[in-house]
XYZ file of C-alpha atoms in Angstrom:
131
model
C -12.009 61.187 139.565
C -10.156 60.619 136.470
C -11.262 58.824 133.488
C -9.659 57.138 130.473
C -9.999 59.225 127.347
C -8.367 57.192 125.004
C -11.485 55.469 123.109
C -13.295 58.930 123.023
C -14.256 60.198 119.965
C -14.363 63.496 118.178
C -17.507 64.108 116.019
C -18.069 60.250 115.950
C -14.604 59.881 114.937
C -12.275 57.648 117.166
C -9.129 59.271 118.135
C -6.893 56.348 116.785
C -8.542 56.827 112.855
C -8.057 60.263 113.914
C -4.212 59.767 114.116
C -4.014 57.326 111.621
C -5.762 59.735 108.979
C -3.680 62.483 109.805
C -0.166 60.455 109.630
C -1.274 58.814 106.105
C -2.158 62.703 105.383
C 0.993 64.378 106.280
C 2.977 61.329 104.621
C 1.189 62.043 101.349
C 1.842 66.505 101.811
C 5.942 65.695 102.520
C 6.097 63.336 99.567
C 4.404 66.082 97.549
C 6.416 68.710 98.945
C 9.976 67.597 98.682
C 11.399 70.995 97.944
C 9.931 72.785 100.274
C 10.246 70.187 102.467
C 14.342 70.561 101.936
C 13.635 74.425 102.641
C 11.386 74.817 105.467
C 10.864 70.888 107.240
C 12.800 71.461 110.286
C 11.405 75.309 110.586
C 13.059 78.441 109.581
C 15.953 79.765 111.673
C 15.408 83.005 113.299
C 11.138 83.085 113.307
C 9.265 82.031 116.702
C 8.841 78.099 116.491
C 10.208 78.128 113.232
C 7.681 79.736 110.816
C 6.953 83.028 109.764
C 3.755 84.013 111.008
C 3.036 82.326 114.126
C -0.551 81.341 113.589
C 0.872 79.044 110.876
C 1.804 76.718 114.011
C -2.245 75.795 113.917
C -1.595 74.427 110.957
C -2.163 70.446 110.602
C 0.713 70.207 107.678
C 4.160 69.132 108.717
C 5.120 72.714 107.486
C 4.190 75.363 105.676
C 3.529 75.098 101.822
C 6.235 77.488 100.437
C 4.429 79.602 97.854
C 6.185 80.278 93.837
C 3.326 82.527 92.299
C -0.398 83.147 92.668
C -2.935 84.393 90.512
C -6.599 85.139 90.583
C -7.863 82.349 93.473
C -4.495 80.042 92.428
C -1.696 79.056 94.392
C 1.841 77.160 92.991
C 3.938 76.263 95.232
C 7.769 75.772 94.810
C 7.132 72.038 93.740
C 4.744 72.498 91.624
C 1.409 72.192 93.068
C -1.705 73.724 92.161
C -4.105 75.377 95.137
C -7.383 76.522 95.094
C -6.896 79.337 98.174
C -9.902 79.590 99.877
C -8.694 82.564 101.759
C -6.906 84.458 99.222
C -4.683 85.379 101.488
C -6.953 87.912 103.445
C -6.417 91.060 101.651
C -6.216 89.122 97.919
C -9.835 88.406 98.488
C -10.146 91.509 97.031
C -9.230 91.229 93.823
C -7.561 88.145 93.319
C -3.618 87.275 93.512
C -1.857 89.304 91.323
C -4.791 91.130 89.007
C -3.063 92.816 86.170
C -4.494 96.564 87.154
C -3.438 96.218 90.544
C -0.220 94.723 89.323
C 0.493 97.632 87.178
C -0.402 100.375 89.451
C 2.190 98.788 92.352
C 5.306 98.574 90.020
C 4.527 102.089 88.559
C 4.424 103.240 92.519
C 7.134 101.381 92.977
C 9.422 103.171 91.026
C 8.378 106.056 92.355
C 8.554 105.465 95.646
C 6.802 103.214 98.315
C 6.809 104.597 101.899
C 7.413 107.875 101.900
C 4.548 108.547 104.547
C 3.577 112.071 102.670
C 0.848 112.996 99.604
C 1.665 113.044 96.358
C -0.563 114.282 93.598
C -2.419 111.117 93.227
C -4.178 112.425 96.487
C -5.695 115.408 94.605
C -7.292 113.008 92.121
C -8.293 110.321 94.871
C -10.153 112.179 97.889
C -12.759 113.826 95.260
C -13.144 110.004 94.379
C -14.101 109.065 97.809
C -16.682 111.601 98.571
C-alpha cells in the first residue's frame, strides 16, 4: 500500500512552507554571501562533493560560509558578516577563537618547530604540572 506524502507535515509544519522557508532562506545567505559565494558556490575542486569536510554536506546553506578571522565566540566571514559560533569550532570551545595566551604560545612553537614527534624541554616543566 502506498500513500501520498505530500501534505504531511513535519513538527506541524507543512512540507510546502517547509520549502518555501528554506528557498526565501538560502536566497537571503547567497545575497549575503556574494564573495564567498564567487569562491566556493559550485563546490571546491578536488574535496568529496565539493567541500572540505564532508559533514558540511548536512548543512542547509547553499555552501559553506568561508571564514576571514575569529575571536573569542565570533566569526567574520570573507564578506563581512558577523557570527555568534555556537560550536566554537569543537576544540575553540576551549578557550575561545584565537585567545591571546594561546595565540602567543603557538607562534613562539612555531618558530621553533611544530611536528617534530619528540620532547623538548617544555616536557620537563609540563608532566610535574599534570600530576
Amino acid at each position: 500500500m502506498h500513500s501520498d506524502t505530500s501534505n504531511t507535515s513535519i513538527g506541524g509544519i507543512g512540507r510546502d512552507r517547509i520549502a518555501d522557508l528554506r528557498e526565501t532562506e538560502g536566497a537571503a545567505f547567497r545575497k549575503a554571501r556574494p564573495k564567498s559565494q564567487a569562491k566556493i558556490g559550485n563546490g571546491l575542486p578536488g574535496f568529496f562533493s565539493g567541500v572540505p569536510m564532508h559533514w558540511m554536506n548536512d548543512w542547509p546553506t547553499p555552501f559553506p560560509i568561508l571564514v576571514d578571522n575569529a575571536r573569542g565566540a565570533t566569526i567574520m566571514d570573507i564578506d563581512g558578516n558577523k557570527l555568534d559560533d555556537f560550536c566554537l569550532g569543537d576544540t575553540g570551545s576551549m578557550f575561545g577563537h584565537s585567545p591571546p595566551p594561546v595565540a602567543r604560545a603557538i607562534r613562539r612553537q612555531a618558530g621553533r618547530g611544530l611536528t617534530y614527534m619528540l620532547p623538548s624541554e617544555d616536557a620537563l616543566a609540563i608532566g610535574p604540572l599534570l600530576q
